[in-house]
Short mmCIF file of C-alpha atoms and ligand atoms in Angstrom, two decimals:
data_model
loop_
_atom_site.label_atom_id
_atom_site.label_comp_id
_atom_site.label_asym_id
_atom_site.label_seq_id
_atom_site.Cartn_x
_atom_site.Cartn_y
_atom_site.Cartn_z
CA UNK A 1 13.98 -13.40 21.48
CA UNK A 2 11.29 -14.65 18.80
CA UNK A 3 9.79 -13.64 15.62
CA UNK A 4 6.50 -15.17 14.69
CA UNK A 5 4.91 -14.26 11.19
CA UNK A 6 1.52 -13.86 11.57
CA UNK A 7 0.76 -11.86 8.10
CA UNK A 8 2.12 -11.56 5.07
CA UNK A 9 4.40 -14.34 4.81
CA UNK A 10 4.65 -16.52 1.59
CA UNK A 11 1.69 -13.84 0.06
CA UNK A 12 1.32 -9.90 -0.15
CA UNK A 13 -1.31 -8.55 2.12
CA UNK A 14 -1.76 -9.21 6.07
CA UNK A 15 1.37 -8.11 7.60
CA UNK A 16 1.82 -8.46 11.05
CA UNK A 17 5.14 -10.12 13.06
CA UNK A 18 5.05 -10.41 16.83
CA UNK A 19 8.93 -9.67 17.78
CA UNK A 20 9.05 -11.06 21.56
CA UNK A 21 11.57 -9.61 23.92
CA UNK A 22 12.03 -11.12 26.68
CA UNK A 23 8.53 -10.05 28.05
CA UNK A 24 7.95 -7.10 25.78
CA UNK A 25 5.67 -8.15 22.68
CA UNK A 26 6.20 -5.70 19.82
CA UNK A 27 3.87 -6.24 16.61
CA UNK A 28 5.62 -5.05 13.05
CA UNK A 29 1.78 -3.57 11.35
CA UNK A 30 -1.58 -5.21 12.06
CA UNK A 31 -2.55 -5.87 8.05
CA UNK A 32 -5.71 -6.58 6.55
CA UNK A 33 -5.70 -9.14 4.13
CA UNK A 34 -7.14 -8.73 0.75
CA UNK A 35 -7.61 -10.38 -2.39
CA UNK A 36 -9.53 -13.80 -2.89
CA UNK A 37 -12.12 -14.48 -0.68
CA UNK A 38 -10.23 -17.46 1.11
CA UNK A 39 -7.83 -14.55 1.86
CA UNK A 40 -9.75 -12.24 2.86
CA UNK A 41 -11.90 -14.78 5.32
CA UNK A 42 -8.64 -14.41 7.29
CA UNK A 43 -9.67 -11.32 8.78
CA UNK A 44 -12.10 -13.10 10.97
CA UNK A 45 -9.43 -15.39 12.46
CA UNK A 46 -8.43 -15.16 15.65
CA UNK A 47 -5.30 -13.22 16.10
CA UNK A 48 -2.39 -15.78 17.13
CA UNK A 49 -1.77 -14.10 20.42
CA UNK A 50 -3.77 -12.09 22.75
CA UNK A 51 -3.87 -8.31 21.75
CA UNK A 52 -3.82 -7.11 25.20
CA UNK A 53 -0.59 -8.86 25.99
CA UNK A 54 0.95 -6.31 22.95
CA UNK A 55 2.61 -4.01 24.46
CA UNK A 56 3.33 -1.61 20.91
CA UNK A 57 2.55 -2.00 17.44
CA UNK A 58 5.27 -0.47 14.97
CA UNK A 59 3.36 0.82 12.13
CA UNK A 60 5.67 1.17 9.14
CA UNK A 61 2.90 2.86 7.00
CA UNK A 62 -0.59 3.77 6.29
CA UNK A 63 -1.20 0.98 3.33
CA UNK A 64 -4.39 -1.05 4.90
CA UNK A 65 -2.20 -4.00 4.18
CA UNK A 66 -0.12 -2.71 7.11
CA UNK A 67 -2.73 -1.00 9.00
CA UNK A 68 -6.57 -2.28 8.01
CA UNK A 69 -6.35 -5.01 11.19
CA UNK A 70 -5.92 -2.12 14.06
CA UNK A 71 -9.70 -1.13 14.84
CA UNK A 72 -10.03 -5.02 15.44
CA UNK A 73 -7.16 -5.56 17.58
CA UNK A 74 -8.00 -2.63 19.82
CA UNK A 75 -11.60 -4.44 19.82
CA UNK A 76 -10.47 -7.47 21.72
CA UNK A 77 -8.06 -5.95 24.15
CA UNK A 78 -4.98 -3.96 23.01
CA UNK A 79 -4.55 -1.31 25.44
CA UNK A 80 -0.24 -0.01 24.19
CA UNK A 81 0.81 2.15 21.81
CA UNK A 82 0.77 2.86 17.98
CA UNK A 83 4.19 4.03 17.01
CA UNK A 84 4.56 5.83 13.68
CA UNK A 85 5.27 8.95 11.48
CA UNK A 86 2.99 11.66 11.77
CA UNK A 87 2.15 11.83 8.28
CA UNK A 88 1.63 8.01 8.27
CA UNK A 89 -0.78 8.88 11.83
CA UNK A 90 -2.87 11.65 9.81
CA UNK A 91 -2.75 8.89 6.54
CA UNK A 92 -3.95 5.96 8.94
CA UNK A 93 -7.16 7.87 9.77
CA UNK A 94 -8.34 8.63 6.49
CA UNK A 95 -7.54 5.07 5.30
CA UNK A 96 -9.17 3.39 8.29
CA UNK A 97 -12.10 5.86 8.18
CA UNK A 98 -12.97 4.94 4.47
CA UNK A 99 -12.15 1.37 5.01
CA UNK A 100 -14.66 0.91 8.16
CA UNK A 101 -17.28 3.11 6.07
CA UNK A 102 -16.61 -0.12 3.11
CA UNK A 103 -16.84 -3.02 5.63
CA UNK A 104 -20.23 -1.08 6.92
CA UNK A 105 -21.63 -0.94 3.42
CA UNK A 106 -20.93 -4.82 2.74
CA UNK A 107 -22.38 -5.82 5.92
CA UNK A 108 -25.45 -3.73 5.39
CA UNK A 109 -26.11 -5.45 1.72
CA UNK A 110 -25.27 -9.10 3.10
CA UNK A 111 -27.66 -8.05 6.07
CA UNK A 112 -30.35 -7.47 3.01
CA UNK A 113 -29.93 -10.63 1.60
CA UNK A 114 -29.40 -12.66 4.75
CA UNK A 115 -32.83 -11.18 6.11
CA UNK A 116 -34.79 -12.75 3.11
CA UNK A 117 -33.00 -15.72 3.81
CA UNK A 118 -34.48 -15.41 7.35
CA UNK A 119 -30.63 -15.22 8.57
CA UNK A 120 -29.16 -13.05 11.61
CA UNK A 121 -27.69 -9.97 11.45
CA UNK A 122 -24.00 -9.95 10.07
CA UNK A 123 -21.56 -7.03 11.95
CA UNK A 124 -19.13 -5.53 9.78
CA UNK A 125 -15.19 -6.17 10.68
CA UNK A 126 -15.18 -3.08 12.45
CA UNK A 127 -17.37 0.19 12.27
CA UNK A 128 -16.26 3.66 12.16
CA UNK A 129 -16.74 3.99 16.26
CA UNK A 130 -14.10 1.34 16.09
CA UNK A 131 -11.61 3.06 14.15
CA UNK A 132 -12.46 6.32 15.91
CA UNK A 133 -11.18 4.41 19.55
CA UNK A 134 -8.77 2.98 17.78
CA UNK A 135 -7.39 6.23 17.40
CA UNK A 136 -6.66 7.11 20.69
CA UNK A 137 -3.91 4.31 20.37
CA UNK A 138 -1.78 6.17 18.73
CA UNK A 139 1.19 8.00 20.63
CA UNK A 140 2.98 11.24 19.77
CA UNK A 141 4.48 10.77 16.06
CA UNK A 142 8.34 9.61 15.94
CA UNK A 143 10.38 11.73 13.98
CA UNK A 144 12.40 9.83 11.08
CA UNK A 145 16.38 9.32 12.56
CA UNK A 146 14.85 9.87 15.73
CA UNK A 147 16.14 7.19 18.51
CA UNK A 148 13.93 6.59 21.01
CA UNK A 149 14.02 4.29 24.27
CA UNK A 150 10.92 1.85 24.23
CA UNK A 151 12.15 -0.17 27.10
CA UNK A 152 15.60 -0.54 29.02
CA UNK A 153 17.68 -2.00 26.42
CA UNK A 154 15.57 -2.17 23.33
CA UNK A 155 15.61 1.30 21.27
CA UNK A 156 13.83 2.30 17.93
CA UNK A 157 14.77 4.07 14.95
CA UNK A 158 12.35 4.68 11.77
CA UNK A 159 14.03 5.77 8.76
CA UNK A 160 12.89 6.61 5.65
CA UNK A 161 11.77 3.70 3.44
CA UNK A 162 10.73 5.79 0.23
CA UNK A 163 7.46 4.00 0.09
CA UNK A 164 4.85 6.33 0.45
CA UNK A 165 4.45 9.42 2.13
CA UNK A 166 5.49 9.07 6.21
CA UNK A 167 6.49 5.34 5.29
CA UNK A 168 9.25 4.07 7.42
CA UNK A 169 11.42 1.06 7.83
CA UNK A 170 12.45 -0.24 11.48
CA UNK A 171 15.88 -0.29 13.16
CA UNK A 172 16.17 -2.03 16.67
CA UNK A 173 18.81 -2.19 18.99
CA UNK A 174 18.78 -4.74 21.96
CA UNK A 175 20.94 -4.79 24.40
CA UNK A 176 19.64 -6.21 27.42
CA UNK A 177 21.00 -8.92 28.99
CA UNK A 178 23.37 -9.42 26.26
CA UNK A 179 27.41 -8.94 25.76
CA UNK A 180 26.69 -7.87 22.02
CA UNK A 181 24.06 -5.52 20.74
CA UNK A 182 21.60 -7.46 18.36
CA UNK A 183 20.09 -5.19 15.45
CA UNK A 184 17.27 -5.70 14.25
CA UNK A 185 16.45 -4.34 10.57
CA UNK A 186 12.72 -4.56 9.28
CA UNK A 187 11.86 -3.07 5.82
CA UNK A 188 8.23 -2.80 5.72
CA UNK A 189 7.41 -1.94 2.45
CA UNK A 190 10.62 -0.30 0.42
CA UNK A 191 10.38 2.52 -1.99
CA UNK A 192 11.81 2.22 -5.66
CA UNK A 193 14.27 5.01 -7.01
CA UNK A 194 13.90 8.06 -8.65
CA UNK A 195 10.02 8.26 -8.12
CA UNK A 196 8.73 12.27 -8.36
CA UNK A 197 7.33 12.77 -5.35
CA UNK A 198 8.89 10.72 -2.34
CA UNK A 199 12.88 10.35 -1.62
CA UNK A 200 14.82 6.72 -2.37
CA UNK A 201 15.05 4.61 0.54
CA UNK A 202 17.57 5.39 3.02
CA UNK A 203 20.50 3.35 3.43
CA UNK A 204 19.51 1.03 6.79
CA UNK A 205 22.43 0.30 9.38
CA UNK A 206 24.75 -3.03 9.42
CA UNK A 207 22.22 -5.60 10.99
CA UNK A 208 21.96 -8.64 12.60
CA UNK A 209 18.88 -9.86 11.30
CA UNK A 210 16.64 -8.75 8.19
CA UNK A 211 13.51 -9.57 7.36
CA UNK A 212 12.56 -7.80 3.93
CA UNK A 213 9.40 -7.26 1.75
CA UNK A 214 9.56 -9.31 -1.82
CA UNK A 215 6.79 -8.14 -3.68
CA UNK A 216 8.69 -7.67 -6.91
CA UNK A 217 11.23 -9.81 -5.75
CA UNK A 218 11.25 -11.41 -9.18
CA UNK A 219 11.66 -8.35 -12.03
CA UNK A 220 13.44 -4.88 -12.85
CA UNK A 221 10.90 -1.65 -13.28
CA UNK A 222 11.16 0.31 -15.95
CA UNK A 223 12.07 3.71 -15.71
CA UNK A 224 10.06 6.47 -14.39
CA UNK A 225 11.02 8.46 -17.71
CA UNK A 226 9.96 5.66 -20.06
CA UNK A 227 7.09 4.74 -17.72
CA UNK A 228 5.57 8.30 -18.38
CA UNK A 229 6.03 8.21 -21.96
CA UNK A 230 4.39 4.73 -22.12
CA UNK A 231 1.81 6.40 -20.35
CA UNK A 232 1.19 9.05 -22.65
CA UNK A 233 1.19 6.55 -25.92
CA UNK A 234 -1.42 4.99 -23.96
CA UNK A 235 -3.59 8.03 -23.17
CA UNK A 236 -2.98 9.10 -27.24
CA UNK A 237 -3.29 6.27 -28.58
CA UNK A 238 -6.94 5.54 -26.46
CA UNK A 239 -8.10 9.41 -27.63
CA UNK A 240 -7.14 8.51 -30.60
CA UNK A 241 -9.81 5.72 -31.00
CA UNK A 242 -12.45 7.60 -29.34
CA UNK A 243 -12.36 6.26 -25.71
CA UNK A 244 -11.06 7.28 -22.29
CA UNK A 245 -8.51 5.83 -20.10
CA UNK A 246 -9.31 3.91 -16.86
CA UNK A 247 -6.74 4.33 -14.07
CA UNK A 248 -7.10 1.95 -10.89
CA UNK A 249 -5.54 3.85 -8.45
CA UNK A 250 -4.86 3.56 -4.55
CA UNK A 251 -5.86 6.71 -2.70
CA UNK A 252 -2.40 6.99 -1.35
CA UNK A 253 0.71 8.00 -3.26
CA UNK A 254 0.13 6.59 -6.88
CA UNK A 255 -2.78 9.44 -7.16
CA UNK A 256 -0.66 12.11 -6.31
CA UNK A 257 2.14 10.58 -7.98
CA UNK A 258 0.08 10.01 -11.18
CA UNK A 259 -1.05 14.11 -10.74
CA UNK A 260 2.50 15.43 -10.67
CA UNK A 261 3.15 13.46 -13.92
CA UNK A 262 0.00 14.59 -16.00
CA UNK A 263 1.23 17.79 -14.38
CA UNK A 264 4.50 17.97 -16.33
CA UNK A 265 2.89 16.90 -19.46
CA UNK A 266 0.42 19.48 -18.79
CA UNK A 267 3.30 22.42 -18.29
CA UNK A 268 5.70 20.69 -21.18
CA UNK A 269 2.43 21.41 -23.36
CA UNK A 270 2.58 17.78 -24.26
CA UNK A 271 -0.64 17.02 -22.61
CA UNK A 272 -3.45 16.63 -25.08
CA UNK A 273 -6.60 18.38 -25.05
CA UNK A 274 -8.71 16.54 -22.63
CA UNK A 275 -10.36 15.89 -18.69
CA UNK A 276 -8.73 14.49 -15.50
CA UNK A 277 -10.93 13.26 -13.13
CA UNK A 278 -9.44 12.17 -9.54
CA UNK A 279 -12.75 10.19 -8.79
CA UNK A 280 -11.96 9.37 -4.83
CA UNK A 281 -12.98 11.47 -1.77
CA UNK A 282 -10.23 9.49 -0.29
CA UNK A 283 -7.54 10.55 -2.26
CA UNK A 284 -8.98 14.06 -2.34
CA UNK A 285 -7.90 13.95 1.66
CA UNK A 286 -4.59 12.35 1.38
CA UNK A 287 -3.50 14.76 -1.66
CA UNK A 288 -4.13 17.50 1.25
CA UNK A 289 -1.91 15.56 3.63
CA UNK A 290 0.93 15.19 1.24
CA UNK A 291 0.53 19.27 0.91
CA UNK A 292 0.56 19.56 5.04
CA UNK A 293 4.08 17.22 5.15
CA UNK A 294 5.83 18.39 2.00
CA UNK A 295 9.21 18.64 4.24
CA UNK A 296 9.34 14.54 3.53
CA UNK A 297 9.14 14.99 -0.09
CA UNK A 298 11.73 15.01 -2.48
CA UNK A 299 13.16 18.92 -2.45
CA UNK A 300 12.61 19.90 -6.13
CA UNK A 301 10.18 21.93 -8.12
CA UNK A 302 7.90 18.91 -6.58
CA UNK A 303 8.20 20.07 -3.62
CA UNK A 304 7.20 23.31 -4.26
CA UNK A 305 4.14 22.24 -6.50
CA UNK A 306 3.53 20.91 -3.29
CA UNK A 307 3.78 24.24 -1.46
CA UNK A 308 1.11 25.80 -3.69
CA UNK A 309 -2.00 26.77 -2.94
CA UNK A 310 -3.24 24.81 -6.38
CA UNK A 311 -1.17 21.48 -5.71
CA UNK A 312 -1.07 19.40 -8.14
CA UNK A 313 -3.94 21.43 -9.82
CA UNK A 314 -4.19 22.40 -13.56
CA UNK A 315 -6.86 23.02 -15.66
CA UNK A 316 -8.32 20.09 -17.06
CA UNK A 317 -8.03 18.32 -13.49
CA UNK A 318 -11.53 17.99 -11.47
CA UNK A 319 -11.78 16.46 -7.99
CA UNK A 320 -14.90 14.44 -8.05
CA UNK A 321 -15.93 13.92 -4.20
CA UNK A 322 -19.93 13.24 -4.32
CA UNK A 323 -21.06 9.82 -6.06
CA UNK A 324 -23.56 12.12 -7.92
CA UNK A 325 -21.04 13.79 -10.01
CA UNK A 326 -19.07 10.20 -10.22
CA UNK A 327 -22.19 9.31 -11.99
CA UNK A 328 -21.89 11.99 -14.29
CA UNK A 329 -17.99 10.83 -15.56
CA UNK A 330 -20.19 7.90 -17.27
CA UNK A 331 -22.07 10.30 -19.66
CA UNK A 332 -18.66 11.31 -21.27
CA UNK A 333 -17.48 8.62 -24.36
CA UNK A 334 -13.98 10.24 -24.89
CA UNK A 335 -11.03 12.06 -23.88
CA UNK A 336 -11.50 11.60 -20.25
CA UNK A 337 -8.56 10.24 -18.15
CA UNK A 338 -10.23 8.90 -14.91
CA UNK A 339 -8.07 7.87 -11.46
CA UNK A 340 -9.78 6.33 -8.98
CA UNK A 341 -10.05 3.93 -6.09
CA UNK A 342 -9.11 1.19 -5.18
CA UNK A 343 -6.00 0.23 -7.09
CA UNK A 344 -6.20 -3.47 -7.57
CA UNK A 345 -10.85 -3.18 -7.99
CA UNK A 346 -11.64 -5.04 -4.88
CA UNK A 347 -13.57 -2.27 -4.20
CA UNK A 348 -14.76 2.01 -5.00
CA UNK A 349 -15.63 3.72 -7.68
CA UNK A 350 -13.61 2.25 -10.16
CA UNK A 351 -15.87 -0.74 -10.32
CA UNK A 352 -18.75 2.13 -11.56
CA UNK A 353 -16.34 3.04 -14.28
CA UNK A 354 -15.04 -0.76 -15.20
CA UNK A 355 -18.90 -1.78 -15.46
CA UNK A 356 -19.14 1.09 -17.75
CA UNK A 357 -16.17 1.18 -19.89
CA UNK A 358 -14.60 -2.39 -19.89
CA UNK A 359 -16.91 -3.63 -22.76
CA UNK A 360 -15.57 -0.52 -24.91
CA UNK A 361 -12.41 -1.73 -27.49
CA UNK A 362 -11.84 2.09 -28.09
CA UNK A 363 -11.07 2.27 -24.05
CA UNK A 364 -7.88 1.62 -21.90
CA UNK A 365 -7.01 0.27 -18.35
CA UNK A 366 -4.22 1.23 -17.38
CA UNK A 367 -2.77 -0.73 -14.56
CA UNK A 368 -0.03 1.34 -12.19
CA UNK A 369 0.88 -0.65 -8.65
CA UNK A 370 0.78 -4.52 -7.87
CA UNK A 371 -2.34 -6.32 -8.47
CA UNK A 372 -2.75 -9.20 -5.63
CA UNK A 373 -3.11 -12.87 -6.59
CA UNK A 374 -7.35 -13.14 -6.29
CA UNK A 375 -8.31 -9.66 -7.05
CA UNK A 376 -10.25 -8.21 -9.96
CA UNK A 377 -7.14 -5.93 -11.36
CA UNK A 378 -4.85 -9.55 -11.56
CA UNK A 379 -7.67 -11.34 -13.28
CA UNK A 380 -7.85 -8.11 -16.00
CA UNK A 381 -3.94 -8.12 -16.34
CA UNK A 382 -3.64 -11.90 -16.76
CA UNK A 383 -6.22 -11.33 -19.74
CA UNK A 384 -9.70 -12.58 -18.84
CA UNK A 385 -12.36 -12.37 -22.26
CA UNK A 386 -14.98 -11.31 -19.10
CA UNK A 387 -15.48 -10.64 -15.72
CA UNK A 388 -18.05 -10.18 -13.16
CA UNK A 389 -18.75 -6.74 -11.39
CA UNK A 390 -22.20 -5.89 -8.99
CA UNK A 391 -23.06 -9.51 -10.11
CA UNK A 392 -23.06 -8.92 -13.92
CA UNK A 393 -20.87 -10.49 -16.69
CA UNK A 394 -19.11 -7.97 -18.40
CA UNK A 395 -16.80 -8.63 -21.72
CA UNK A 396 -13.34 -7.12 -21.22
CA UNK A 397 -12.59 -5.42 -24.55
CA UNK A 398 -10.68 -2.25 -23.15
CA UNK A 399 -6.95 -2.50 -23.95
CA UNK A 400 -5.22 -3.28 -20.76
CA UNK A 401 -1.87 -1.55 -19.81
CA UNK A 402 0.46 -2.86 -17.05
CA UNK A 403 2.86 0.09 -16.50
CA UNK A 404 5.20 -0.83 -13.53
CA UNK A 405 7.32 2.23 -13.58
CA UNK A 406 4.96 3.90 -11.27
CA UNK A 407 5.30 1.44 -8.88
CA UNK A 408 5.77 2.05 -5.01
CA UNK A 409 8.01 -0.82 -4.07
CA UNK A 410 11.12 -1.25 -4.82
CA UNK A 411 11.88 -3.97 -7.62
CA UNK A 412 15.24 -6.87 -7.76
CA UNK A 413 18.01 -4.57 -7.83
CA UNK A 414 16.19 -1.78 -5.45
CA UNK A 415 15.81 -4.62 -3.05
CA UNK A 416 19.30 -5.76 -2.92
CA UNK A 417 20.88 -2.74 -2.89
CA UNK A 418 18.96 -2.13 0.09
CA UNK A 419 19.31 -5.27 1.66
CA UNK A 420 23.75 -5.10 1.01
CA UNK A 421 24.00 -2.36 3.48
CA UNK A 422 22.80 -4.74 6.08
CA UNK A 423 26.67 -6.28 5.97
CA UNK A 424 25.94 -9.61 5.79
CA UNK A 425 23.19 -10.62 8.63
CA UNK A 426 23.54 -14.05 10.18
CA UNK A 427 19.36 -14.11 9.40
CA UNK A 428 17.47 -13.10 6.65
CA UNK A 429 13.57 -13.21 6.14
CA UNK A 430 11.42 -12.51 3.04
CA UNK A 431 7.94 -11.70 3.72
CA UNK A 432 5.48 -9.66 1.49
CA UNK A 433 5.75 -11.62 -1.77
CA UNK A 434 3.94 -14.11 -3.55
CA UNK A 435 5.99 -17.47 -4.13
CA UNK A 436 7.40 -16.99 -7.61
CA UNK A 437 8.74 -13.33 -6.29
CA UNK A 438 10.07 -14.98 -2.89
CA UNK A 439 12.28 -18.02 -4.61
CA UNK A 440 13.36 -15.46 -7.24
CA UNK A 441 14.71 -12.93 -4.22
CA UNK A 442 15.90 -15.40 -2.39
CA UNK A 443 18.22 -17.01 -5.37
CA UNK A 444 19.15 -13.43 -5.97
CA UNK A 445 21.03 -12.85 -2.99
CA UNK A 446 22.69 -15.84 -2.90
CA UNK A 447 23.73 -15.40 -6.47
CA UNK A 448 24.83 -11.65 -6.41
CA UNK A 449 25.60 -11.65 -2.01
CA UNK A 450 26.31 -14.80 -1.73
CA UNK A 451 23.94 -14.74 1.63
CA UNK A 452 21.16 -17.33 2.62
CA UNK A 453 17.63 -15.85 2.91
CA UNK A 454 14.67 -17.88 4.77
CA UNK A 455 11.26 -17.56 3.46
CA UNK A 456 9.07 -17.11 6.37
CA UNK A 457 6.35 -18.93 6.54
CA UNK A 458 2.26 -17.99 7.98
CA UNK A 459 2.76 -18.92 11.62
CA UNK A 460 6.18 -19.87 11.42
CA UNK A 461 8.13 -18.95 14.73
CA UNK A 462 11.59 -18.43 14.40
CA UNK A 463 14.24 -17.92 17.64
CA UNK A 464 16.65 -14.61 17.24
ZN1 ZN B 1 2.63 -0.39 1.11
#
């Protein structure tokens, strides 16, 4: 058997491992990667491997990270199966959908300027009649705890890795040809505790071999109770000065998660007098998926917020789809908390909203998942005076929050109290991290498990 990382290994975004079995080829996500734009020229690479030689492709979640590299892979050849949730199948659409509509628009306005330039025409990664046959890929949803057979010998379990909606984490048993079973744990991306919509992370099996996302291999969250009040002292505090509040937001998860909290401020009448706009058509959709699946959320009065026709509806919320009445947001100075798309501005509507508001001192930005090394959201949180958005300088005087509370991944501890019901596997990986967060991890579980991690690297091909 072999493991070959051929995404997300020593950085965040790109996942993809080939697990060969014998002559079954098994790919862990098919990532896009995003960020800088030597990063992101990845995406044009050829894959390491032919993609009609794949037999399956275990997608552990809807994240584009995990998912944004399908349309291309079915493109040049891959004729198996997409394995996955069925919340994380009817998630995958709408995020692939949007994301082919983005690559067409960025094609289409290089295509302008490469035209003047007397250039050729420039195609798009993939188009939306790419994601659309991409589609077809994808076989009847697995049931979480489910075991299923996916060749004699080799069976699959997803369990619930309290990441986002549908998100799973992998569990394979081999056992042909061999005396001893060998299990195979992969994490995909872990959730952290006590978040308000989706459950912790299930405990995974004893394994053999682990290979584990690190993205904040390197700190402790706060908790999601002071996370929400630092949340509100930013929103008051920003009123209080006259400005509104500037919430970079991915579509999935930290929208809806964001909307049940303004929710309980809103019905513990500690909400102050003011507008909510979820600015994303994206997140408009997935908000209706997380209302069709609300058997995987956490069974509380969440739950059954979720159950109502009015989910995560109150008053002063308005769903913005059209760019027309985006547009409109800009004509309103203060008391206007805006979430939108995407969460770490590479991209969307928040952009509009930056160009408009980040010159503003009475403003906020408040910052609630990762921001990946290369994107606009890192350069804001690492402090840049200004920044350049649609090709114009713009001074950042906004205050800028970093509330990691919110976050979807698990942080140090979450990770290795994960990672110790795994019962001490003869191999360990870390993936999904950037360096400082991977040597941090890995010193962390020799220190408190005394066990010896391997960072993987891009490429790298390991034997099992
Ligand atoms: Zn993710």
């Amino acid at each position: 058997m072999k493991l070959t990382f051929h995404g997300g290994a020593k950085t965040v975004t790109g996942s993809c491992i080939l697990l060969q079995i014998n002559k079954l080829r098994i790919l862990i996500d098919c990532g896009l990667w995003q960020g800088s734009e030597e990063i992101e020229s990845r995406n044009w690479l050829p894959f390491g491997f032919p993609p009609s030689k794949i037999d399956y492709v275990i997608l552990t979640h809807a994240h584009l990270d995990h998912c944004g590299l399908i349309p291309r892979l079915v493109r040049e050849g891959f004729a198996g199966e997409i394995l996955c949730t069925e919340p994380t199948r009817d998630l995958t659409r709408l995020i692939l959908a949007d994301s082919a509509q983005l690559h067409e628009e960025e094609a289409a306005l290089l295509n302008k300027k490469e035209r003047r330039r007397g250039g050729g025409p420039i195609r798009p990664l993939y188009d939306l009649e790419e994601v659309l046959a991409s589609l077809d890929r994808f076989a009847d949803p697995i049931p979480l705890n489910k075991t299923i057979d996916l060749a004699p010998g080799v069976k699959l379990q997803l369990r619930d890795a309290g990441h986002v909606l549908g998100a799973a984490f992998v569990q394979l048993r081999v056992t042909e040809g061999r005396k001893r079973p060998k299990r195979l744990l992969f994490s995909g991306d872990l959730g952290n505790t006590d978040k308000l919509l989706t459950p912790d992370p299930a405990e995974p099996e004893p394994a053999d071999l682990v290979v584990l996302e690190s993205t904040y291999g390197e700190r402790a969250h706060r908790s999601m109770r002071d996370s929400i009040a630092e949340l509100r002292q930013a929103i008051l505090l920003t009123f209080a000065r006259g400005g509104n509040v500037l919430i970079p937001s991915s579509a999935l998860e930290r929208s809806q998660e964001l909307l049940a909290v303004l929710f309980q401020l809103y019905k513990r009448k500690e909400f102050p007098g003011c507008q909510v706009f979820l600015d994303s058509p994206l997140a408009i959709s997935a908000t209706k998926v997380f209302r069709r699946y609300s058997e995987y959320l956490k069974p509380d009065e969440v739950q059954a917020l979720a159950q109502s026709p009015n989910a995560f509806d109150f008053p002063a919320l308005r769903f913005v789809r059209s760019s027309a009445e985006s547009k409109v947001i800009n004509s309103i100075s203060s008391h206007a908390i805006i979430i939108a798309g995407s969460g770490m501005c590479t991209g969307g509507r928040i952009l509009h909203h930056l160009k408009h508001q980040l010159w503003r001192p009475e403003c906020s930005v408040v910052f609630v998942g990762y921001q990946a090394e290369g994107t606009l959201g890192r350069r804001l949180i690492e402090g840049a005076r200004t920044v350049r958005i649609f090709g114009e300088e713009i001074a950042v005087r906004a205050q800028i929050w970093t509330i990691n509370g919110f976050s979807a991944h698990a942080d140090q501890p979450g990770l290795l109290r994960w990672l110790s019901h795994a019962q001490k596997p003869a191999q360990i990986f870390l993936v999904h991290g950037e360096m400082p967060s991977l040597m941090a991890l890995k010193q962390a579980i020799h220190a408190k498990l005394g066990w010896t991690a391997h960072i993987a690297d891009w490429k790298e091909t390991v034997e099992i």
